[in-house]
PDB file of C-alpha atoms in Angstrom:
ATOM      1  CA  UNK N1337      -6.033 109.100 -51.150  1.00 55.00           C
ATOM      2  CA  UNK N1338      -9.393 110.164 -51.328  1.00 76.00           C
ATOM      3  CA  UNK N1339     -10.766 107.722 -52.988  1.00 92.00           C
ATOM      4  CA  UNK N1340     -14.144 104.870 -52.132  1.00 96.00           C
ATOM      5  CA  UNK N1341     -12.951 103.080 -49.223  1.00 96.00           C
ATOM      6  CA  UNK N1342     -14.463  99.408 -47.674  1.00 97.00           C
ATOM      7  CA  UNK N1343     -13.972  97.603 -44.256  1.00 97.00           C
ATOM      8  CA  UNK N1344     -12.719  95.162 -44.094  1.00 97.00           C
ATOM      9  CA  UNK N1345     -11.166  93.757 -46.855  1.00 96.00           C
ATOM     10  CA  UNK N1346     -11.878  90.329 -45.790  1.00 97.00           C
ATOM     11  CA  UNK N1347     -14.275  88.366 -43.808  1.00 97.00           C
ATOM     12  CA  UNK N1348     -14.486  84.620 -42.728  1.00 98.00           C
ATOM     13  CA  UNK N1349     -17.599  83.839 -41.287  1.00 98.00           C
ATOM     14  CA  UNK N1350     -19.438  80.403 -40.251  1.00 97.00           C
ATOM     15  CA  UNK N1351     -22.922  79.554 -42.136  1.00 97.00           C
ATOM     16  CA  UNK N1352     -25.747  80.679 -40.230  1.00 97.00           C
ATOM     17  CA  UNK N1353     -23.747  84.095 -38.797  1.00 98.00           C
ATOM     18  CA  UNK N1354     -24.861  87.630 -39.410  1.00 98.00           C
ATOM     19  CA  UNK N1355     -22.130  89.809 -41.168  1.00 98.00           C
ATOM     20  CA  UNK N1356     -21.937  93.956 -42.188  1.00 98.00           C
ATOM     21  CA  UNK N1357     -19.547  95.658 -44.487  1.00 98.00           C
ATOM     22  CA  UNK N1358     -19.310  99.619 -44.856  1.00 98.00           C
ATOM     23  CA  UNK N1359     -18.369 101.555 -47.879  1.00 98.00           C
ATOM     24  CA  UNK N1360     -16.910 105.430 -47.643  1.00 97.00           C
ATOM     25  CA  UNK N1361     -17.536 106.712 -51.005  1.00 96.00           C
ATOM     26  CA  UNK N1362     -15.772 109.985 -52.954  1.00 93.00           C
ATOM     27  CA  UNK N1363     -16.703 112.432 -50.027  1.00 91.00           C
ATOM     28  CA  UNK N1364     -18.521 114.997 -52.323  1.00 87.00           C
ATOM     29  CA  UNK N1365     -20.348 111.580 -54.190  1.00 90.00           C
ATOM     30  CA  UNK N1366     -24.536 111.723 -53.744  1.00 90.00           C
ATOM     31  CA  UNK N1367     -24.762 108.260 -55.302  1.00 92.00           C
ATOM     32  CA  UNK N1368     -23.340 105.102 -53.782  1.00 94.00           C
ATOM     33  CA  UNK N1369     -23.936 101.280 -55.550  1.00 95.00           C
ATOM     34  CA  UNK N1370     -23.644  98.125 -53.764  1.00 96.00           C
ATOM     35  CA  UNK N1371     -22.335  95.673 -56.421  1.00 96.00           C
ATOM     36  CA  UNK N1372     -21.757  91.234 -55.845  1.00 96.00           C
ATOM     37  CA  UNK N1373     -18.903  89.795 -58.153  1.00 95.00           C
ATOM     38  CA  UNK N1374     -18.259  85.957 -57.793  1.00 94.00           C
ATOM     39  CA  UNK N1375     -15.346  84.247 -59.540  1.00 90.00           C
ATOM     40  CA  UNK N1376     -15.381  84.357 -63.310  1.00 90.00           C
ATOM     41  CA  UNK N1377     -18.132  86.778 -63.257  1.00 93.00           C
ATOM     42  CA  UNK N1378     -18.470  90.711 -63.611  1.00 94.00           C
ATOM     43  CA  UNK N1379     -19.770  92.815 -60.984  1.00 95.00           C
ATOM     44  CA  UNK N1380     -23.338  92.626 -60.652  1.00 95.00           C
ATOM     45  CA  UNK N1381     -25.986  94.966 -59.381  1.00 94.00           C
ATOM     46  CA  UNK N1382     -27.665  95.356 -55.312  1.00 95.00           C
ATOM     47  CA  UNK N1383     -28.593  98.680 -54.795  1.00 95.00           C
ATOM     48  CA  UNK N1384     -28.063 101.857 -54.710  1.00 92.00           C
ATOM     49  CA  UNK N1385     -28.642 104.905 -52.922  1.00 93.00           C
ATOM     50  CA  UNK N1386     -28.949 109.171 -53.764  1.00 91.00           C
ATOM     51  CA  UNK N1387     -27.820 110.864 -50.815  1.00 91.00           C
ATOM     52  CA  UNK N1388     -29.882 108.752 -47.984  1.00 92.00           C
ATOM     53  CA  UNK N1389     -32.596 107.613 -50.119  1.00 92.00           C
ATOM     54  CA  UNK N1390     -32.641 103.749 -51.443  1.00 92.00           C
ATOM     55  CA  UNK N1391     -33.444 103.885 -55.069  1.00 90.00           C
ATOM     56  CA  UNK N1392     -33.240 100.818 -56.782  1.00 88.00           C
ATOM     57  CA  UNK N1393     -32.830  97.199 -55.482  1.00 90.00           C
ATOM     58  CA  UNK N1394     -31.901  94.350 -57.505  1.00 89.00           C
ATOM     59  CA  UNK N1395     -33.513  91.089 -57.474  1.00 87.00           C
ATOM     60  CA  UNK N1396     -30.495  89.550 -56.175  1.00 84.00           C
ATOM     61  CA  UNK N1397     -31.281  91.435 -53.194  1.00 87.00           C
ATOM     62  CA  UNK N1398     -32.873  88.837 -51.231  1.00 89.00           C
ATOM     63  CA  UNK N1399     -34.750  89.261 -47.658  1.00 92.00           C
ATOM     64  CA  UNK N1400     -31.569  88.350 -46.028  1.00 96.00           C
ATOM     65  CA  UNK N1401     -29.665  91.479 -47.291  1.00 96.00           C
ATOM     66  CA  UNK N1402     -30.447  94.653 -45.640  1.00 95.00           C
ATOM     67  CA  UNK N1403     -28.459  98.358 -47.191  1.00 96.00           C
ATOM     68  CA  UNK N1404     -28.270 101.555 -45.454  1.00 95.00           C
ATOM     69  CA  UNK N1405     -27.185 104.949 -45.817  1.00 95.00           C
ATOM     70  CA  UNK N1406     -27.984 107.002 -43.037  1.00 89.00           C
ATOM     71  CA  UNK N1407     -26.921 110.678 -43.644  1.00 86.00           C
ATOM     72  CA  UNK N1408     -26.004 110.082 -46.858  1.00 84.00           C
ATOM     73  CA  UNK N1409     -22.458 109.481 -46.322  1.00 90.00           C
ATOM     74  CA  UNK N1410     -21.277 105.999 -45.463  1.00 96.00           C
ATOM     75  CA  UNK N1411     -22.977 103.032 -45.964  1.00 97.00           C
ATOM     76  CA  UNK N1412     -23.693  99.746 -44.581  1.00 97.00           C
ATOM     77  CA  UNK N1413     -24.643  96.290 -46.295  1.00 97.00           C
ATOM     78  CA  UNK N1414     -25.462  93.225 -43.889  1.00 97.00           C
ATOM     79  CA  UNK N1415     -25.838  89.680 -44.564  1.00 97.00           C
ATOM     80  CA  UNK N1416     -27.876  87.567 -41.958  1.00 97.00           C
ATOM     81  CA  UNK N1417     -28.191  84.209 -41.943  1.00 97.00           C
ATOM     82  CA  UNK N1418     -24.944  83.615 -44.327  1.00 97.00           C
ATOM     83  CA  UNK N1419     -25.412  80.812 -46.731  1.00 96.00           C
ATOM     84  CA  UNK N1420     -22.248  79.710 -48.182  1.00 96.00           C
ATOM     85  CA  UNK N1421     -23.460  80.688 -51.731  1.00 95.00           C
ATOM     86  CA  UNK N1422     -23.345  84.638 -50.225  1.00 96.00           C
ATOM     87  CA  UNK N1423     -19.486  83.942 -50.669  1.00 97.00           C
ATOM     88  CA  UNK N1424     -18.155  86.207 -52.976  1.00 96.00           C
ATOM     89  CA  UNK N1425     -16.354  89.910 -53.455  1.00 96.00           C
ATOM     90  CA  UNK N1426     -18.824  92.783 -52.535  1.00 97.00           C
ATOM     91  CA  UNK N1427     -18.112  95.684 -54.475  1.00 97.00           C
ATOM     92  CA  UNK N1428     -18.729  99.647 -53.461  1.00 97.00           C
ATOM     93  CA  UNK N1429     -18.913 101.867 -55.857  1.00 95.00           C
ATOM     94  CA  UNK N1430     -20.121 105.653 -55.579  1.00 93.00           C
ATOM     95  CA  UNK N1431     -20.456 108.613 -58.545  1.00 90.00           C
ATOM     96  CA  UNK N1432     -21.773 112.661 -58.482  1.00 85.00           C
ATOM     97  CA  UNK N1433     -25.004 112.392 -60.434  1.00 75.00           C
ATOM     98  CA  UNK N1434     -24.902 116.086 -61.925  1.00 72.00           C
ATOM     99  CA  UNK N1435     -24.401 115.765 -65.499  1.00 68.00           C
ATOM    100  CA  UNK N1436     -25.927 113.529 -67.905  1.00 68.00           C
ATOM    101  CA  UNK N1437     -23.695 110.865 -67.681  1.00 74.00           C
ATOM    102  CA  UNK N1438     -22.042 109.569 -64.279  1.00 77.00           C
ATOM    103  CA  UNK N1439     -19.238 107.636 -64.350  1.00 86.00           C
ATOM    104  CA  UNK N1440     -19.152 104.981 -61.451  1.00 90.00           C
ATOM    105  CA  UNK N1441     -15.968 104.588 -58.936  1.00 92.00           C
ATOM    106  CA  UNK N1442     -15.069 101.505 -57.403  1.00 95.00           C
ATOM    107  CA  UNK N1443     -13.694 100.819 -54.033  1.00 96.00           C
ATOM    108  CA  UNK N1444     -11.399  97.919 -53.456  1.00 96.00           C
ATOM    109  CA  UNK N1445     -14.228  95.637 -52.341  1.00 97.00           C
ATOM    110  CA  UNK N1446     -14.454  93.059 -49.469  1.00 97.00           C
ATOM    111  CA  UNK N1447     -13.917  89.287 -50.146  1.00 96.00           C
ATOM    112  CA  UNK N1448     -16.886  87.245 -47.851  1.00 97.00           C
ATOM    113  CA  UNK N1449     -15.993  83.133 -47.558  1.00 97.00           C
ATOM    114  CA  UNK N1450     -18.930  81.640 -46.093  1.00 97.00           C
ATOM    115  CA  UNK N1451     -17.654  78.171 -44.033  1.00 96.00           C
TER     116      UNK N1451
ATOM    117  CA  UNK L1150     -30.479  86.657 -70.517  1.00 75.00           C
ATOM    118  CA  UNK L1151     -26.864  88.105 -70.613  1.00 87.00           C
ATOM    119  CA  UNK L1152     -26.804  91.802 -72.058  1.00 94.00           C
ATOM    120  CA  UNK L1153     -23.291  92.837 -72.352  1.00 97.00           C
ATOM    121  CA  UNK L1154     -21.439  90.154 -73.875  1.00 97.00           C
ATOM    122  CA  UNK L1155     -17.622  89.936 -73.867  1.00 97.00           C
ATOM    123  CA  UNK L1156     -16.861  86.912 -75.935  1.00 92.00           C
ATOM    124  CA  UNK L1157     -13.193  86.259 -75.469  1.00 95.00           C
ATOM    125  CA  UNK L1158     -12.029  85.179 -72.191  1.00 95.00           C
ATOM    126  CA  UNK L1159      -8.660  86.012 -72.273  1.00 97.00           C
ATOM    127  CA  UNK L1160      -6.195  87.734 -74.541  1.00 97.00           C
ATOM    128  CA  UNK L1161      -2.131  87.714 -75.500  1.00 98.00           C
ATOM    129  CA  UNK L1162      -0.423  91.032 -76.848  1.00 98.00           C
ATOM    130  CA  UNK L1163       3.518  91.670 -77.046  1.00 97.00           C
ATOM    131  CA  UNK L1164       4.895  94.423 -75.826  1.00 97.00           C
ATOM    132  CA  UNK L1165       4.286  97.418 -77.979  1.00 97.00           C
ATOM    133  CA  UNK L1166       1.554  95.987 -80.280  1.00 97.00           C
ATOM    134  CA  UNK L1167      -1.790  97.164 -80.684  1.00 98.00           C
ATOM    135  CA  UNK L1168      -4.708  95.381 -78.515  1.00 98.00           C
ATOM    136  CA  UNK L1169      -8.272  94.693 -79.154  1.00 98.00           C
ATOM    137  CA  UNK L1170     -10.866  94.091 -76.690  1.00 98.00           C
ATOM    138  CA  UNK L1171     -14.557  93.568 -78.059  1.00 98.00           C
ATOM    139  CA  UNK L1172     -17.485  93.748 -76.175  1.00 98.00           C
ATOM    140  CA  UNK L1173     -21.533  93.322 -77.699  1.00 98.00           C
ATOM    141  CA  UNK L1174     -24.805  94.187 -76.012  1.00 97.00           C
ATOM    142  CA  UNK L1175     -28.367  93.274 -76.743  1.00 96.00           C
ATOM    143  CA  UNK L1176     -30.773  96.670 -75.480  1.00 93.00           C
ATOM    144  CA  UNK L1177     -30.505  99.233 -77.613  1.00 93.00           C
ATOM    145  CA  UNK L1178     -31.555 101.235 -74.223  1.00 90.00           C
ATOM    146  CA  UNK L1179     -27.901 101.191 -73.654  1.00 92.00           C
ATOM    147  CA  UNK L1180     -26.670 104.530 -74.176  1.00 90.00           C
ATOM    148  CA  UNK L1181     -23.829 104.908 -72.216  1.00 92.00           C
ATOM    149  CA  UNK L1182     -20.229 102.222 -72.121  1.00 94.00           C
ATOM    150  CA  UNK L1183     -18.261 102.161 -69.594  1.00 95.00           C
ATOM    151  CA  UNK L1184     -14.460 100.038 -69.619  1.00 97.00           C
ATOM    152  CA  UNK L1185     -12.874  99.193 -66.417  1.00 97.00           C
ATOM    153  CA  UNK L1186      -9.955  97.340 -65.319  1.00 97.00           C
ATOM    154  CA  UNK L1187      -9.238  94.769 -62.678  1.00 95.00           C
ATOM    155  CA  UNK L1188      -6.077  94.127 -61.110  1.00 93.00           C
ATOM    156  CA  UNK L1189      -6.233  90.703 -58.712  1.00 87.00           C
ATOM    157  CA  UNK L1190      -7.722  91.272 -54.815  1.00 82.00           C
ATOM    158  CA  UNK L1191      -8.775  95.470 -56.180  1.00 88.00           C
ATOM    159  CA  UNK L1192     -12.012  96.999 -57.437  1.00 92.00           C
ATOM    160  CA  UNK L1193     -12.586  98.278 -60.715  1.00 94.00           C
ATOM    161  CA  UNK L1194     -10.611 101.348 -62.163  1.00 95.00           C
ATOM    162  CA  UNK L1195     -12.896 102.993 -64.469  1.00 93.00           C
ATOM    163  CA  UNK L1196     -10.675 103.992 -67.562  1.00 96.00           C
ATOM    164  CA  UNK L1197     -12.293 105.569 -70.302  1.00 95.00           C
ATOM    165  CA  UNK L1198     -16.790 105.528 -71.319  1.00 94.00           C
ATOM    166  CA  UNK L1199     -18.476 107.059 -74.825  1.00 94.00           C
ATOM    167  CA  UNK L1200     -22.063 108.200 -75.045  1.00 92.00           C
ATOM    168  CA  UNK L1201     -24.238 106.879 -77.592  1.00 92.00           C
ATOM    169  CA  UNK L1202     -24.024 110.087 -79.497  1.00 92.00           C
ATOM    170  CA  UNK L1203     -20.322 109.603 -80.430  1.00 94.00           C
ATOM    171  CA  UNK L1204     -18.700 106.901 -82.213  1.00 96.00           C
ATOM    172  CA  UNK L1205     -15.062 107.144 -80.799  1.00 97.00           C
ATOM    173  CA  UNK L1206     -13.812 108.152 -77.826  1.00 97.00           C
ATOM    174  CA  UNK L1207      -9.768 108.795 -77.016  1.00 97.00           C
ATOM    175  CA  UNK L1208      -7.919 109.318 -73.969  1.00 96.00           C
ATOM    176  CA  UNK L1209      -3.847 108.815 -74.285  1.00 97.00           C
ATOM    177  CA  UNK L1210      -3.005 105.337 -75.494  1.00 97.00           C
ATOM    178  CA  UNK L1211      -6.680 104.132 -74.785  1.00 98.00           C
ATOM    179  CA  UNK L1212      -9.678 104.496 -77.862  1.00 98.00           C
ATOM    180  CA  UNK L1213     -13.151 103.253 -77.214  1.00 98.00           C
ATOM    181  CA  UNK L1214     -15.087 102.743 -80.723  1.00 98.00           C
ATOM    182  CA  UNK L1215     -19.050 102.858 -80.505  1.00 98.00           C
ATOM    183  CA  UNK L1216     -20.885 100.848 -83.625  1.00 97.00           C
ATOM    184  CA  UNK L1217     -24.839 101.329 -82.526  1.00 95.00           C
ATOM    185  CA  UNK L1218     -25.565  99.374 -85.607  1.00 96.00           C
ATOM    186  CA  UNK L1219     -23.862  96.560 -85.073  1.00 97.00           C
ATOM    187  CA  UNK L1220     -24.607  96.915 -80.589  1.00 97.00           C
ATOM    188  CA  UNK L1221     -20.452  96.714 -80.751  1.00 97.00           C
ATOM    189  CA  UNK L1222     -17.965  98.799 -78.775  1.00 97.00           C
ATOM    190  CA  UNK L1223     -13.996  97.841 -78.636  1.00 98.00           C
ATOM    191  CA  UNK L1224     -11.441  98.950 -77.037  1.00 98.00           C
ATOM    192  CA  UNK L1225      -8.115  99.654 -78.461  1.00 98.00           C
ATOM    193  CA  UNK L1226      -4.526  99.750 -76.355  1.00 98.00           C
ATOM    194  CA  UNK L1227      -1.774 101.339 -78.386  1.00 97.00           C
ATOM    195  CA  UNK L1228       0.919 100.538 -77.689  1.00 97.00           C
ATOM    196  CA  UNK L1229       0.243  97.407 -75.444  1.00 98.00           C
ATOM    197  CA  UNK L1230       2.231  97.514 -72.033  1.00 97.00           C
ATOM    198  CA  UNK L1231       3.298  94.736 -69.484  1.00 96.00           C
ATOM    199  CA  UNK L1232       1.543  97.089 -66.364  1.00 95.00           C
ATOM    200  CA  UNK L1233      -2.051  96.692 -68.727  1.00 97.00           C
ATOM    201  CA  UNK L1234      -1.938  93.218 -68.033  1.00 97.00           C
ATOM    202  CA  UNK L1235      -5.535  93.145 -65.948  1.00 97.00           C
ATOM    203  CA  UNK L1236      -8.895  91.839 -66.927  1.00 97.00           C
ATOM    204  CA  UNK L1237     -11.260  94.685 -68.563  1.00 98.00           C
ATOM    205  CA  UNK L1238     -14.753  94.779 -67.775  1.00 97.00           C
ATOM    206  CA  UNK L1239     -16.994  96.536 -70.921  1.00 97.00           C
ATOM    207  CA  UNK L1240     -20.613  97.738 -69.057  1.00 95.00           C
ATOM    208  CA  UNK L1241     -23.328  99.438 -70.220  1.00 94.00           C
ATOM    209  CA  UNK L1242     -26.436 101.945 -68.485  1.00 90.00           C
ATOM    210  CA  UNK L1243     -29.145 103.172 -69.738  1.00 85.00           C
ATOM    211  CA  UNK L1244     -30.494 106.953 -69.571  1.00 72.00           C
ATOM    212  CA  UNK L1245     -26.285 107.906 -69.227  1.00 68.00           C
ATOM    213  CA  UNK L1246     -26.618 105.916 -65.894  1.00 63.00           C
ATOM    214  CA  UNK L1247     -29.228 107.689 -64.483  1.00 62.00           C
ATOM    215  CA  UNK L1248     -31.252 104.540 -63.920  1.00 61.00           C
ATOM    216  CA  UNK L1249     -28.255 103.648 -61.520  1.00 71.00           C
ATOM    217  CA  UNK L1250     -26.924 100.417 -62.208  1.00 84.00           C
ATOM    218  CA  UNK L1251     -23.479  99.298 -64.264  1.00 90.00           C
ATOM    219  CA  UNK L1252     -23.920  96.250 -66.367  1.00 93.00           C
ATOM    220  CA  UNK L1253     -21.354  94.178 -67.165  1.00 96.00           C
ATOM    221  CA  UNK L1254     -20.169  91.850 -69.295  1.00 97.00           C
ATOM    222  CA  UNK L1255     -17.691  88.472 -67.772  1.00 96.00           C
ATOM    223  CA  UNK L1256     -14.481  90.270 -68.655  1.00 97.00           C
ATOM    224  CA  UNK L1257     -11.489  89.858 -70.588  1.00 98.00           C
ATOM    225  CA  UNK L1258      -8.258  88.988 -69.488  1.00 97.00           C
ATOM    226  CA  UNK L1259      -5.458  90.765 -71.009  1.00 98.00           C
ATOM    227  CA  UNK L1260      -1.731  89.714 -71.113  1.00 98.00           C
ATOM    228  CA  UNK L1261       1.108  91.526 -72.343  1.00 97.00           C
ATOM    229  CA  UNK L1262       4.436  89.805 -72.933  1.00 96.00           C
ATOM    230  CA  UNK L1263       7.542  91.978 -73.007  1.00 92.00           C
TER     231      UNK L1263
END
């Protein structure tokens, strides 16, 4: 399966610790979205990335939250200083921007519980 | 301000029946719709999306209708199976998603009862 991929699936952490997830996206994908989606709630917006270069960056995206795409492959989101309200499912998503329209697919997302 | 709006939070269907998810939205910037589907503890599986120049949109047993007038989009299951039990997400993007982010309304959770 070639699809997006995300490590790990889950993460426990303690308030106060520093956490990073990665995202694989579609392997021929330029774009690559960082979504949040807390219970009851649809995914909403981080960031996002074409190729390497950060693009957009949602006010949500506090100074605490740091996203990186080095060669414009993988990418990393990290956490520092977890608060317990940073608990919640952290969605990848990635699409080819070519044609006018771009259709956004998700990876299975990893599931953050702040102690 | 919430711009995708899905107003029912849950929905019944028996097996075989027709079902009906709505979805509104408030910028008429939107010109792209997007419907996923959720299963518990997985990410989104994008299903089926219409471009503000159409009004319908059809892909086997699933039909997305666009009404730009009314800032309405549904989206129609015929027939209804147990395996589409799963919430659906509508979301919306502006400039065909160029402008990079999804929005999206709360969801809709679908059951179907055999």
């Amino acid at each position: 399966d070639t699809g997006v991929s995300q490590d790990p699936r889950h993460k426990i952490t303690k308030r106060g610790q520093n956490v990073t997830f990665r995202c694989d996206p579609i392997s021929e994908h330029n774009r690559l979205y960082w979504y949040r989606q807390t219970l009851g709630q649809g995914p909403e917006f981080l960031t996002y990335f074409q190729n390497e270069a950060q693009l957009e960056k949602s006010r949500l995206l506090s100074d605490r939250f740091s996203a990186e795409r080095p060669k414009g492959s993988f990418s990393t989101l990290e956490i520092q200083r977890t608060e317990q309200g940073d608990s919640a499912m952290y969605l990848c998503a990635s699409s080819l921007a070519l044609g006018q329209y771009n259709e956004q697919f998700f990876g299975p997302g990893t599931r953050l519980t702040v102690l | 301000d919430q711009q995708v709006k899905q107003n029912s939070p849950s929905l019944s269907v028996q097996e075989g029946r027709i079902s009906i998810l709505n979805c509104d939205y408030t910028n008429s910037m939107f010109d792209y719709f997007l419907w996923y589907k959720k299963y518990p503890a997985e990410g989104p599986t994008f299903l089926i999306s219409i471009s503000s120049i159409k009004d319908k949109n059809e892909d086997g047993r699933f039909t997305v209708f666009l009404n730009k007038s009314a800032k309405h989009l549904s989206l129609h299951i015929v027939p209804s199976q147990p395996g589409d039990s799963a919430v659906y997400f509508c979301a919306a993007s502006e400039r065909g998603g160029s402008q990079g982010n999804l929005i999206f309304g709360k969801g809709t959770k679908l059951s179907v009862k055999p």
